[in-house]
Amino acid sequence: MSELPSVTEADERIRASVPLFPAERVPLDAASGRVLRQQVRAERDQPPFDRVMMDGIAISLADAGRREFTVNGRQMAGMAGAVLADPAGCIEVTTGAMLPAGCNCVVPIEQVVHEGDRVTLLEGWEPTARQFIHPRGSDCHQGDALLAPGVRLRAPELAVLAANGVTEVEVAAVPKVAIIATGDELAEVSQQPLADGQIRRSNDRALAAALRDRGFVDVQLTRVPDDLAATTARLGELLATCGVLVLSGGVSVGQRDFVPEALRALGVDKVLHRLAQRPGKPMWFGIGPQGQVAFALPGNPVSALVCAVRHLLPALEQAMGLAPRPPERVVLAAPAVTSPALTCFVPVRVHHDDAGRAVATPVPAPTSGDFSALPGTDGVVELAPSAEPAPAGTVAALYRW
């Protein structure tokens, strides 16, 4: 029997195989949470003019000792630029306004006394050149690269797009995802009562939640029985309409594990089947005839979720064009069980200690089918093969649910 690929090797095979999903253009107001697929450059200098940073008066320091000024006009935000022709005068200004021509200093309103059209600086306040002025182009210059493809569009990115007049945004198209639960033992959540040997479907709900949390919102759920012909027929229908297939169960080497055979019959090329990890060892991954992505995850709930956060979600984010980022690092608060030959994934709760370190407390599941302990955990840590338990203080990669 050939040696199973390590988690790292499996990751490399998956990442080398997943295609890039197509792009589409959406209105700016529909772009939140999407993955950018275009470069965005500055439409103009920012700020596009010398910008007043405080309500107050704008003055010229041509006469450095002057402390009294005559109001010559007002310059409000949004108004065309005013001009100060008399260095003995001042112009009242508001935050965000253009700095009036002829002025090189802004004095806050709290530092002056108004008496009609006369303005006097408070005793002890000394104005300096370029005070409270946001210089033109100090944030960026026209043509500067502001956003690159591969970023998730959050509030700051949306602000940049809007400020630079981007009304339509090129983003990754969100693929349609089918989640297929397999097994004759599965019953609907609402079924009452359950027959002997039945369990309610739960893996598909957990996987759907994990996908939706990462922006894959076009998700449909279905079930197939433990029957090769029925499984093949249903998967064929879904391959014709979905870009991603995620199966749960039927992927091991049992008498009724028909998923690999059905996928092979439909022309889905196997990239890997089984890898050296616990839980989740039986995972299957392949690419369909039209570039569809197919993940067949184990049927045990913990195994399915571990494979989803460690392999499925990173692969789909890469296919969206999202720039890769290293996993979060945490410190184990207590020893955790490892395996001499397998990478182990252990559920943890995470908190920050007084030094600000992210500390992970192991919450091991007795079996890969025991998901009752997972609520309240934050994710799983990845522990390299070892003959000894990972000691407290070990730094490990965290994959959040």
mmCIF file of C-alpha atoms in Angstrom:
data_model
loop_
_atom_site.group_PDB
_atom_site.id
_atom_site.type_symbol
_atom_site.label_atom_id
_atom_site.label_comp_id
_atom_site.label_asym_id
_atom_site.label_seq_id
_atom_site.Cartn_x
_atom_site.Cartn_y
_atom_site.Cartn_z
ATOM 1 C CA MET A 1 0.000 0.000 0.000
ATOM 2 C CA SER A 2 1.409 3.384 -0.979
ATOM 3 C CA GLU A 3 2.119 5.919 1.735
ATOM 4 C CA LEU A 4 -0.668 8.405 2.343
ATOM 5 C CA PRO A 5 0.070 12.017 1.395
ATOM 6 C CA SER A 6 0.704 14.351 4.294
ATOM 7 C CA VAL A 7 -1.613 17.264 4.981
ATOM 8 C CA THR A 8 0.922 19.600 3.362
ATOM 9 C CA GLU A 9 1.219 17.389 0.274
ATOM 10 C CA ALA A 10 -2.569 17.112 0.004
ATOM 11 C CA ASP A 11 -2.845 20.879 0.319
ATOM 12 C CA GLU A 12 -0.338 21.346 -2.510
ATOM 13 C CA ARG A 13 -2.216 18.928 -4.780
ATOM 14 C CA ILE A 14 -5.527 20.609 -4.106
ATOM 15 C CA ARG A 15 -4.207 24.131 -4.643
ATOM 16 C CA ALA A 16 -2.485 23.103 -7.872
ATOM 17 C CA SER A 17 -5.740 21.646 -9.209
ATOM 18 C CA VAL A 18 -8.498 24.104 -8.353
ATOM 19 C CA PRO A 19 -9.432 26.406 -11.262
ATOM 20 C CA LEU A 20 -9.992 30.127 -10.920
ATOM 21 C CA PHE A 21 -13.691 30.897 -10.806
ATOM 22 C CA PRO A 22 -14.892 33.415 -13.424
ATOM 23 C CA ALA A 23 -15.340 37.108 -12.704
ATOM 24 C CA GLU A 24 -18.423 39.289 -12.998
ATOM 25 C CA ARG A 25 -19.286 42.958 -12.615
ATOM 26 C CA VAL A 26 -21.671 44.029 -9.863
ATOM 27 C CA PRO A 27 -22.935 47.409 -8.656
ATOM 28 C CA LEU A 28 -20.868 48.998 -5.905
ATOM 29 C CA ASP A 29 -23.677 48.569 -3.383
ATOM 30 C CA ALA A 30 -23.759 44.820 -4.060
ATOM 31 C CA ALA A 31 -20.002 44.302 -3.714
ATOM 32 C CA SER A 32 -19.706 44.016 0.076
ATOM 33 C CA GLY A 33 -18.044 40.756 1.091
ATOM 34 C CA ARG A 34 -17.045 39.831 -2.453
ATOM 35 C CA VAL A 35 -13.496 39.148 -3.675
ATOM 36 C CA LEU A 36 -12.022 41.907 -5.852
ATOM 37 C CA ARG A 37 -10.740 40.871 -9.272
ATOM 38 C CA GLN A 38 -9.563 44.234 -10.624
ATOM 39 C CA GLN A 39 -6.943 46.824 -9.776
ATOM 40 C CA VAL A 40 -8.219 50.134 -8.461
ATOM 41 C CA ARG A 41 -6.157 53.298 -8.926
ATOM 42 C CA ALA A 42 -6.640 56.730 -7.444
ATOM 43 C CA GLU A 43 -8.991 58.821 -9.555
ATOM 44 C CA ARG A 44 -7.227 62.020 -8.407
ATOM 45 C CA ASP A 45 -4.968 63.277 -5.652
ATOM 46 C CA GLN A 46 -6.300 62.647 -2.156
ATOM 47 C CA PRO A 47 -7.065 64.988 -0.682
ATOM 48 C CA PRO A 48 -7.647 66.763 -4.002
ATOM 49 C CA PHE A 49 -6.825 70.143 -2.426
ATOM 50 C CA ASP A 50 -5.189 71.511 0.710
ATOM 51 C CA ARG A 51 -7.903 70.539 3.172
ATOM 52 C CA VAL A 52 -8.869 72.397 6.336
ATOM 53 C CA MET A 53 -8.752 70.073 9.351
ATOM 54 C CA MET A 54 -10.484 72.230 12.001
ATOM 55 C CA ASP A 55 -13.346 74.700 12.238
ATOM 56 C CA GLY A 56 -11.817 78.140 12.804
ATOM 57 C CA ILE A 57 -10.081 80.791 10.741
ATOM 58 C CA ALA A 58 -7.538 80.571 7.932
ATOM 59 C CA ILE A 59 -4.806 83.203 8.028
ATOM 60 C CA SER A 60 -1.534 84.213 6.389
ATOM 61 C CA LEU A 61 1.603 84.255 8.499
ATOM 62 C CA ALA A 62 3.222 86.945 6.349
ATOM 63 C CA ASP A 63 3.138 89.190 9.431
ATOM 64 C CA ALA A 64 4.351 86.707 12.057
ATOM 65 C CA GLY A 65 3.544 88.886 15.032
ATOM 66 C CA ARG A 66 -0.057 89.730 14.096
ATOM 67 C CA ARG A 67 -2.681 88.530 16.597
ATOM 68 C CA GLU A 68 -5.770 90.441 15.417
ATOM 69 C CA PHE A 69 -7.498 89.838 12.080
ATOM 70 C CA THR A 70 -10.497 91.124 10.195
ATOM 71 C CA VAL A 71 -12.960 88.581 8.804
ATOM 72 C CA ASN A 72 -12.854 88.852 5.004
ATOM 73 C CA GLY A 73 -15.276 86.029 4.197
ATOM 74 C CA ARG A 74 -16.234 82.417 4.742
ATOM 75 C CA GLN A 75 -15.042 79.154 3.186
ATOM 76 C CA MET A 76 -17.386 76.252 3.936
ATOM 77 C CA ALA A 77 -16.884 72.601 2.991
ATOM 78 C CA GLY A 78 -18.037 72.062 -0.578
ATOM 79 C CA MET A 79 -17.615 75.696 -1.637
ATOM 80 C CA ALA A 80 -15.273 76.830 -4.393
ATOM 81 C CA GLY A 81 -11.953 78.184 -3.160
ATOM 82 C CA ALA A 82 -11.900 81.668 -1.651
ATOM 83 C CA VAL A 83 -8.932 84.052 -1.816
ATOM 84 C CA LEU A 84 -7.409 86.010 1.072
ATOM 85 C CA ALA A 85 -6.068 89.173 -0.522
ATOM 86 C CA ASP A 86 -5.270 91.075 2.691
ATOM 87 C CA PRO A 87 -2.707 89.478 5.044
ATOM 88 C CA ALA A 88 -4.294 91.437 7.883
ATOM 89 C CA GLY A 89 -7.543 89.576 7.286
ATOM 90 C CA CYS A 90 -8.788 86.045 7.834
ATOM 91 C CA ILE A 91 -11.394 83.744 6.366
ATOM 92 C CA GLU A 92 -13.729 81.665 8.517
ATOM 93 C CA VAL A 93 -13.421 77.989 7.571
ATOM 94 C CA THR A 94 -14.978 74.633 8.428
ATOM 95 C CA THR A 95 -13.499 71.161 8.597
ATOM 96 C CA GLY A 96 -13.204 69.664 5.113
ATOM 97 C CA ALA A 97 -13.170 72.981 3.298
ATOM 98 C CA MET A 98 -10.587 73.982 0.695
ATOM 99 C CA LEU A 99 -7.822 76.070 2.184
ATOM 100 C CA PRO A 100 -8.344 79.608 0.837
ATOM 101 C CA ALA A 101 -5.638 80.848 -1.491
ATOM 102 C CA GLY A 102 -3.213 83.168 0.295
ATOM 103 C CA CYS A 103 -3.561 81.290 3.610
ATOM 104 C CA ASN A 104 -0.968 79.000 5.164
ATOM 105 C CA CYS A 105 -2.322 78.370 8.660
ATOM 106 C CA VAL A 106 -5.598 77.328 10.305
ATOM 107 C CA VAL A 107 -6.392 78.443 13.851
ATOM 108 C CA PRO A 108 -9.043 76.360 15.680
ATOM 109 C CA ILE A 109 -12.179 78.163 16.728
ATOM 110 C CA GLU A 110 -11.398 77.306 20.359
ATOM 111 C CA GLN A 111 -8.231 79.456 20.185
ATOM 112 C CA VAL A 112 -9.819 82.713 19.046
ATOM 113 C CA VAL A 113 -12.197 85.368 20.367
ATOM 114 C CA HIS A 114 -14.784 86.876 17.983
ATOM 115 C CA GLU A 115 -15.905 90.474 18.419
ATOM 116 C CA GLY A 116 -18.014 91.384 15.391
ATOM 117 C CA ASP A 117 -15.725 91.168 12.356
ATOM 118 C CA ARG A 118 -12.608 91.214 14.534
ATOM 119 C CA VAL A 119 -10.890 87.988 15.569
ATOM 120 C CA THR A 120 -8.172 87.869 18.242
ATOM 121 C CA LEU A 121 -5.924 84.917 19.028
ATOM 122 C CA LEU A 122 -6.043 83.747 22.646
ATOM 123 C CA GLU A 123 -3.102 84.640 24.838
ATOM 124 C CA GLY A 124 -0.455 81.937 24.700
ATOM 125 C CA TRP A 125 -1.567 80.450 21.384
ATOM 126 C CA GLU A 126 1.167 80.561 18.761
ATOM 127 C CA PRO A 127 0.175 79.798 15.144
ATOM 128 C CA THR A 128 2.641 77.905 12.943
ATOM 129 C CA ALA A 129 2.872 77.472 9.189
ATOM 130 C CA ARG A 130 0.758 74.620 7.700
ATOM 131 C CA GLN A 131 -0.970 74.070 11.021
ATOM 132 C CA PHE A 132 -4.182 71.954 10.743
ATOM 133 C CA ILE A 133 -3.844 71.660 6.979
ATOM 134 C CA HIS A 134 -4.145 68.263 5.279
ATOM 135 C CA PRO A 135 -1.869 68.767 2.232
ATOM 136 C CA ARG A 136 -3.063 67.921 -1.260
ATOM 137 C CA GLY A 137 -1.900 64.480 -2.376
ATOM 138 C CA SER A 138 -0.564 63.526 1.073
ATOM 139 C CA ASP A 139 -2.749 60.396 1.165
ATOM 140 C CA CYS A 140 -2.188 59.342 -2.433
ATOM 141 C CA HIS A 141 -1.576 60.757 -5.897
ATOM 142 C CA GLN A 142 -3.656 60.355 -9.022
ATOM 143 C CA GLY A 143 -2.915 56.954 -10.573
ATOM 144 C CA ASP A 144 -1.538 55.359 -7.404
ATOM 145 C CA ALA A 145 -2.563 51.711 -6.920
ATOM 146 C CA LEU A 146 -5.027 51.565 -4.028
ATOM 147 C CA LEU A 147 -6.553 48.066 -4.229
ATOM 148 C CA ALA A 148 -5.213 44.923 -5.869
ATOM 149 C CA PRO A 149 -7.092 41.814 -7.001
ATOM 150 C CA GLY A 150 -7.544 39.201 -4.305
ATOM 151 C CA VAL A 151 -8.849 41.310 -1.416
ATOM 152 C CA ARG A 152 -12.123 40.786 0.394
ATOM 153 C CA LEU A 153 -14.246 43.918 0.054
ATOM 154 C CA ARG A 154 -15.006 45.150 3.567
ATOM 155 C CA ALA A 155 -15.939 48.581 4.872
ATOM 156 C CA PRO A 156 -12.513 50.205 4.227
ATOM 157 C CA GLU A 157 -12.284 48.820 0.695
ATOM 158 C CA LEU A 158 -15.854 49.910 -0.113
ATOM 159 C CA ALA A 159 -14.974 53.416 1.054
ATOM 160 C CA VAL A 160 -11.971 53.501 -1.300
ATOM 161 C CA LEU A 161 -14.083 52.295 -4.227
ATOM 162 C CA ALA A 162 -16.769 54.902 -3.585
ATOM 163 C CA ALA A 163 -14.283 57.735 -3.067
ATOM 164 C CA ASN A 164 -12.717 56.964 -6.439
ATOM 165 C CA GLY A 165 -15.915 56.860 -8.452
ATOM 166 C CA VAL A 166 -16.067 53.072 -8.980
ATOM 167 C CA THR A 167 -19.758 52.424 -9.601
ATOM 168 C CA GLU A 168 -19.336 48.865 -10.894
ATOM 169 C CA VAL A 169 -16.823 46.423 -9.447
ATOM 170 C CA GLU A 170 -15.238 43.357 -11.018
ATOM 171 C CA VAL A 171 -15.445 40.553 -8.461
ATOM 172 C CA ALA A 172 -15.224 36.787 -8.383
ATOM 173 C CA ALA A 173 -18.468 35.101 -9.330
ATOM 174 C CA VAL A 174 -19.874 33.131 -6.407
ATOM 175 C CA PRO A 175 -20.264 29.500 -7.477
ATOM 176 C CA LYS A 176 -23.386 27.483 -6.906
ATOM 177 C CA VAL A 177 -22.610 24.851 -4.277
ATOM 178 C CA ALA A 178 -24.443 21.571 -3.809
ATOM 179 C CA ILE A 179 -24.069 19.778 -0.475
ATOM 180 C CA ILE A 180 -25.012 16.137 -0.749
ATOM 181 C CA ALA A 181 -25.598 14.020 2.331
ATOM 182 C CA THR A 182 -25.313 10.291 1.699
ATOM 183 C CA GLY A 183 -26.763 7.378 3.615
ATOM 184 C CA ASP A 184 -29.941 5.356 4.111
ATOM 185 C CA GLU A 185 -29.806 6.121 7.828
ATOM 186 C CA LEU A 186 -30.366 9.860 7.355
ATOM 187 C CA ALA A 187 -33.733 11.344 8.241
ATOM 188 C CA GLU A 188 -35.065 14.871 7.832
ATOM 189 C CA VAL A 189 -34.587 17.214 10.776
ATOM 190 C CA SER A 190 -38.357 17.483 11.188
ATOM 191 C CA GLN A 191 -39.092 13.752 11.076
ATOM 192 C CA GLN A 192 -40.987 12.417 14.094
ATOM 193 C CA PRO A 193 -40.518 9.785 15.318
ATOM 194 C CA LEU A 194 -37.203 8.386 14.171
ATOM 195 C CA ALA A 195 -37.155 4.753 13.150
ATOM 196 C CA ASP A 196 -34.653 2.340 14.620
ATOM 197 C CA GLY A 197 -31.210 2.981 13.160
ATOM 198 C CA GLN A 198 -32.040 6.448 11.843
ATOM 199 C CA ILE A 199 -30.274 9.729 12.623
ATOM 200 C CA ARG A 200 -31.204 13.242 11.593
ATOM 201 C CA ARG A 201 -29.238 15.045 8.897
ATOM 202 C CA SER A 202 -26.822 17.496 10.505
ATOM 203 C CA ASN A 203 -23.564 17.477 8.539
ATOM 204 C CA ASP A 204 -25.101 19.268 5.583
ATOM 205 C CA ARG A 205 -26.388 22.074 7.831
ATOM 206 C CA ALA A 206 -22.996 22.480 9.479
ATOM 207 C CA LEU A 207 -21.201 22.549 6.126
ATOM 208 C CA ALA A 208 -23.721 25.002 4.685
ATOM 209 C CA ALA A 209 -23.184 27.337 7.644
ATOM 210 C CA ALA A 210 -19.400 27.167 7.232
ATOM 211 C CA LEU A 211 -19.712 27.993 3.528
ATOM 212 C CA ARG A 212 -22.173 30.841 4.008
ATOM 213 C CA ASP A 213 -19.975 32.366 6.715
ATOM 214 C CA ARG A 214 -17.210 32.681 4.073
ATOM 215 C CA GLY A 215 -19.445 34.263 1.448
ATOM 216 C CA PHE A 216 -20.607 31.168 -0.457
ATOM 217 C CA VAL A 217 -24.284 31.959 -0.178
ATOM 218 C CA ASP A 218 -25.688 30.069 -3.181
ATOM 219 C CA VAL A 219 -25.981 26.696 -1.455
ATOM 220 C CA GLN A 220 -28.479 23.897 -1.998
ATOM 221 C CA LEU A 221 -28.868 20.789 0.149
ATOM 222 C CA THR A 222 -29.880 17.351 -1.028
ATOM 223 C CA ARG A 223 -29.558 13.678 -0.049
ATOM 224 C CA VAL A 224 -28.800 10.447 -1.887
ATOM 225 C CA PRO A 225 -29.358 6.875 -0.639
ATOM 226 C CA ASP A 226 -26.725 4.170 -0.399
ATOM 227 C CA ASP A 227 -27.270 3.125 -4.007
ATOM 228 C CA LEU A 228 -24.741 3.428 -6.819
ATOM 229 C CA ALA A 229 -27.225 4.099 -9.617
ATOM 230 C CA ALA A 230 -29.180 6.700 -7.638
ATOM 231 C CA THR A 231 -25.981 8.389 -6.445
ATOM 232 C CA THR A 232 -24.537 8.530 -9.958
ATOM 233 C CA ALA A 233 -27.734 9.919 -11.440
ATOM 234 C CA ARG A 234 -28.114 12.662 -8.829
ATOM 235 C CA LEU A 235 -24.471 13.686 -8.942
ATOM 236 C CA GLY A 236 -24.682 13.885 -12.720
ATOM 237 C CA GLU A 237 -27.604 16.312 -12.428
ATOM 238 C CA LEU A 238 -25.727 18.452 -9.920
ATOM 239 C CA LEU A 239 -22.508 18.532 -11.954
ATOM 240 C CA ALA A 240 -24.521 20.046 -14.800
ATOM 241 C CA THR A 241 -25.783 22.943 -12.682
ATOM 242 C CA CYS A 242 -23.244 23.547 -9.876
ATOM 243 C CA GLY A 243 -19.636 24.640 -9.791
ATOM 244 C CA VAL A 244 -18.896 22.939 -6.484
ATOM 245 C CA LEU A 245 -20.037 19.607 -5.080
ATOM 246 C CA VAL A 246 -19.511 18.846 -1.395
ATOM 247 C CA LEU A 247 -20.451 15.349 -0.297
ATOM 248 C CA SER A 248 -20.645 13.975 3.216
ATOM 249 C CA GLY A 249 -20.336 10.225 3.698
ATOM 250 C CA GLY A 250 -19.972 7.275 1.335
ATOM 251 C CA VAL A 251 -16.308 8.021 0.713
ATOM 252 C CA SER A 252 -14.434 5.345 2.629
ATOM 253 C CA VAL A 253 -13.848 1.727 1.563
ATOM 254 C CA GLY A 254 -16.980 0.082 2.933
ATOM 255 C CA GLN A 255 -19.400 -2.091 0.966
ATOM 256 C CA ARG A 256 -21.830 0.813 0.528
ATOM 257 C CA ASP A 257 -19.369 3.661 -0.031
ATOM 258 C CA PHE A 258 -20.327 4.432 -3.630
ATOM 259 C CA VAL A 259 -19.255 8.073 -3.947
ATOM 260 C CA PRO A 260 -15.766 7.565 -5.472
ATOM 261 C CA GLU A 261 -17.148 5.088 -8.028
ATOM 262 C CA ALA A 262 -20.020 7.393 -8.963
ATOM 263 C CA LEU A 263 -17.720 10.397 -9.409
ATOM 264 C CA ARG A 264 -15.317 8.360 -11.513
ATOM 265 C CA ALA A 265 -18.177 7.211 -13.750
ATOM 266 C CA LEU A 266 -19.149 10.863 -14.293
ATOM 267 C CA GLY A 267 -15.671 11.850 -15.470
ATOM 268 C CA VAL A 268 -14.506 13.556 -12.292
ATOM 269 C CA ASP A 269 -10.723 13.156 -12.139
ATOM 270 C CA LYS A 270 -9.482 12.045 -8.744
ATOM 271 C CA VAL A 271 -6.668 14.214 -7.374
ATOM 272 C CA LEU A 272 -6.428 12.469 -4.021
ATOM 273 C CA HIS A 273 -8.268 9.963 -1.857
ATOM 274 C CA ARG A 274 -7.192 9.495 1.753
ATOM 275 C CA LEU A 275 -4.510 11.475 3.502
ATOM 276 C CA ALA A 276 -2.462 11.195 6.652
ATOM 277 C CA GLN A 277 -4.644 13.153 9.063
ATOM 278 C CA ARG A 278 -6.973 12.455 11.976
ATOM 279 C CA PRO A 279 -9.883 13.002 11.833
ATOM 280 C CA GLY A 280 -10.719 13.161 8.127
ATOM 281 C CA LYS A 281 -8.415 10.520 6.701
ATOM 282 C CA PRO A 282 -10.864 9.217 3.999
ATOM 283 C CA MET A 283 -11.357 12.615 2.274
ATOM 284 C CA TRP A 284 -11.616 12.550 -1.547
ATOM 285 C CA PHE A 285 -10.997 15.470 -3.904
ATOM 286 C CA GLY A 286 -11.288 15.788 -7.666
ATOM 287 C CA ILE A 287 -12.004 18.070 -10.627
ATOM 288 C CA GLY A 288 -14.987 17.578 -12.946
ATOM 289 C CA PRO A 289 -15.048 17.613 -16.757
ATOM 290 C CA GLN A 290 -15.938 21.330 -16.891
ATOM 291 C CA GLY A 291 -13.690 22.334 -14.006
ATOM 292 C CA GLN A 292 -16.218 21.624 -11.264
ATOM 293 C CA VAL A 293 -14.680 21.265 -7.821
ATOM 294 C CA ALA A 294 -15.689 18.109 -5.950
ATOM 295 C CA PHE A 295 -14.917 17.401 -2.300
ATOM 296 C CA ALA A 296 -16.178 14.160 -0.766
ATOM 297 C CA LEU A 297 -15.808 14.447 2.992
ATOM 298 C CA PRO A 298 -16.166 11.736 5.607
ATOM 299 C CA GLY A 299 -19.590 11.167 7.131
ATOM 300 C CA ASN A 300 -18.467 11.573 10.730
ATOM 301 C CA PRO A 301 -19.457 15.102 11.811
ATOM 302 C CA VAL A 302 -16.149 16.200 13.329
ATOM 303 C CA SER A 303 -14.227 14.760 10.389
ATOM 304 C CA ALA A 304 -16.436 16.591 7.896
ATOM 305 C CA LEU A 305 -16.024 19.950 9.632
ATOM 306 C CA VAL A 306 -12.276 19.543 10.038
ATOM 307 C CA CYS A 307 -11.874 18.754 6.330
ATOM 308 C CA ALA A 308 -14.093 21.715 5.478
ATOM 309 C CA VAL A 309 -12.094 24.328 7.398
ATOM 310 C CA ARG A 310 -8.671 22.866 6.595
ATOM 311 C CA HIS A 311 -9.106 21.920 2.916
ATOM 312 C CA LEU A 312 -12.455 22.824 1.369
ATOM 313 C CA LEU A 313 -12.786 26.473 2.384
ATOM 314 C CA PRO A 314 -9.160 27.481 1.645
ATOM 315 C CA ALA A 315 -9.407 25.810 -1.783
ATOM 316 C CA LEU A 316 -12.627 27.638 -2.647
ATOM 317 C CA GLU A 317 -11.203 30.955 -1.450
ATOM 318 C CA GLN A 318 -8.197 30.399 -3.715
ATOM 319 C CA ALA A 319 -10.568 29.660 -6.601
ATOM 320 C CA MET A 320 -12.273 32.981 -5.891
ATOM 321 C CA GLY A 321 -8.892 34.679 -6.289
ATOM 322 C CA LEU A 322 -8.517 35.567 -2.612
ATOM 323 C CA ALA A 323 -4.884 36.226 -1.765
ATOM 324 C CA PRO A 324 -3.455 33.470 0.477
ATOM 325 C CA ARG A 325 -2.748 34.322 4.079
ATOM 326 C CA PRO A 326 -0.963 32.318 6.769
ATOM 327 C CA PRO A 327 -3.113 30.638 9.407
ATOM 328 C CA GLU A 328 -3.571 32.234 12.781
ATOM 329 C CA ARG A 329 -1.080 31.059 15.409
ATOM 330 C CA VAL A 330 -2.016 30.120 18.966
ATOM 331 C CA VAL A 331 -0.254 28.699 22.026
ATOM 332 C CA LEU A 332 -1.543 25.493 23.617
ATOM 333 C CA ALA A 333 -2.695 25.971 27.192
ATOM 334 C CA ALA A 334 -2.488 22.242 27.932
ATOM 335 C CA PRO A 335 -1.013 19.116 26.335
ATOM 336 C CA ALA A 336 -2.825 17.674 23.312
ATOM 337 C CA VAL A 337 -2.833 14.162 21.899
ATOM 338 C CA THR A 338 -0.873 13.524 18.703
ATOM 339 C CA SER A 339 -0.163 10.532 16.457
ATOM 340 C CA PRO A 340 3.194 9.163 15.280
ATOM 341 C CA ALA A 341 2.034 8.904 11.647
ATOM 342 C CA LEU A 342 -0.867 11.326 11.281
ATOM 343 C CA THR A 343 -1.397 15.072 11.526
ATOM 344 C CA CYS A 344 -3.978 15.559 14.255
ATOM 345 C CA PHE A 345 -6.657 18.232 14.479
ATOM 346 C CA VAL A 346 -7.903 19.029 17.976
ATOM 347 C CA PRO A 347 -10.867 21.308 18.780
ATOM 348 C CA VAL A 348 -9.930 24.254 21.002
ATOM 349 C CA ARG A 349 -11.343 27.235 22.821
ATOM 350 C CA VAL A 350 -9.297 30.392 22.348
ATOM 351 C CA HIS A 351 -8.765 33.304 24.705
ATOM 352 C CA HIS A 352 -6.119 36.008 25.119
ATOM 353 C CA ASP A 353 -3.912 36.017 28.209
ATOM 354 C CA ASP A 354 -2.682 39.093 30.069
ATOM 355 C CA ALA A 355 0.261 39.368 27.687
ATOM 356 C CA GLY A 356 -2.087 39.477 24.690
ATOM 357 C CA ARG A 357 -1.168 35.991 23.422
ATOM 358 C CA ALA A 358 -3.863 33.876 21.784
ATOM 359 C CA VAL A 359 -4.083 30.790 24.003
ATOM 360 C CA ALA A 360 -5.899 27.623 22.921
ATOM 361 C CA THR A 361 -7.375 25.145 25.393
ATOM 362 C CA PRO A 362 -7.867 21.675 23.857
ATOM 363 C CA VAL A 363 -11.397 20.262 23.919
ATOM 364 C CA PRO A 364 -10.757 16.829 22.401
ATOM 365 C CA ALA A 365 -13.679 14.938 20.889
ATOM 366 C CA PRO A 366 -13.699 11.303 22.071
ATOM 367 C CA THR A 367 -14.521 10.152 18.532
ATOM 368 C CA SER A 368 -14.897 11.790 15.126
ATOM 369 C CA GLY A 369 -18.634 11.224 15.437
ATOM 370 C CA ASP A 370 -18.974 13.132 18.705
ATOM 371 C CA PHE A 371 -19.935 16.690 17.804
ATOM 372 C CA SER A 372 -21.770 17.513 21.053
ATOM 373 C CA ALA A 373 -18.577 19.019 22.520
ATOM 374 C CA LEU A 374 -17.955 21.359 19.555
ATOM 375 C CA PRO A 375 -20.350 24.202 20.507
ATOM 376 C CA GLY A 376 -18.326 26.868 22.272
ATOM 377 C CA THR A 377 -15.099 25.894 20.543
ATOM 378 C CA ASP A 378 -13.463 28.287 18.098
ATOM 379 C CA GLY A 379 -11.887 25.844 15.664
ATOM 380 C CA VAL A 380 -9.156 23.234 15.516
ATOM 381 C CA VAL A 381 -5.396 23.336 15.892
ATOM 382 C CA GLU A 382 -3.144 21.386 13.532
ATOM 383 C CA LEU A 383 -0.529 19.245 15.286
ATOM 384 C CA ALA A 384 2.302 17.577 13.386
ATOM 385 C CA PRO A 385 2.909 13.822 13.698
ATOM 386 C CA SER A 386 4.725 12.965 16.895
ATOM 387 C CA ALA A 387 5.232 9.995 19.189
ATOM 388 C CA GLU A 388 4.681 12.261 22.185
ATOM 389 C CA PRO A 389 1.754 14.543 23.052
ATOM 390 C CA ALA A 390 2.171 18.174 22.082
ATOM 391 C CA PRO A 391 3.158 19.923 25.330
ATOM 392 C CA ALA A 392 1.593 23.064 26.745
ATOM 393 C CA GLY A 393 3.261 26.077 25.146
ATOM 394 C CA THR A 394 3.343 24.506 21.686
ATOM 395 C CA VAL A 395 2.670 27.061 18.944
ATOM 396 C CA ALA A 396 0.118 25.675 16.479
ATOM 397 C CA ALA A 397 -1.893 26.793 13.459
ATOM 398 C CA LEU A 398 -5.561 27.516 14.209
ATOM 399 C CA TYR A 399 -8.340 26.948 11.687
ATOM 400 C CA ARG A 400 -11.527 28.614 12.850
ATOM 401 C CA TRP A 401 -14.932 27.111 12.262
#
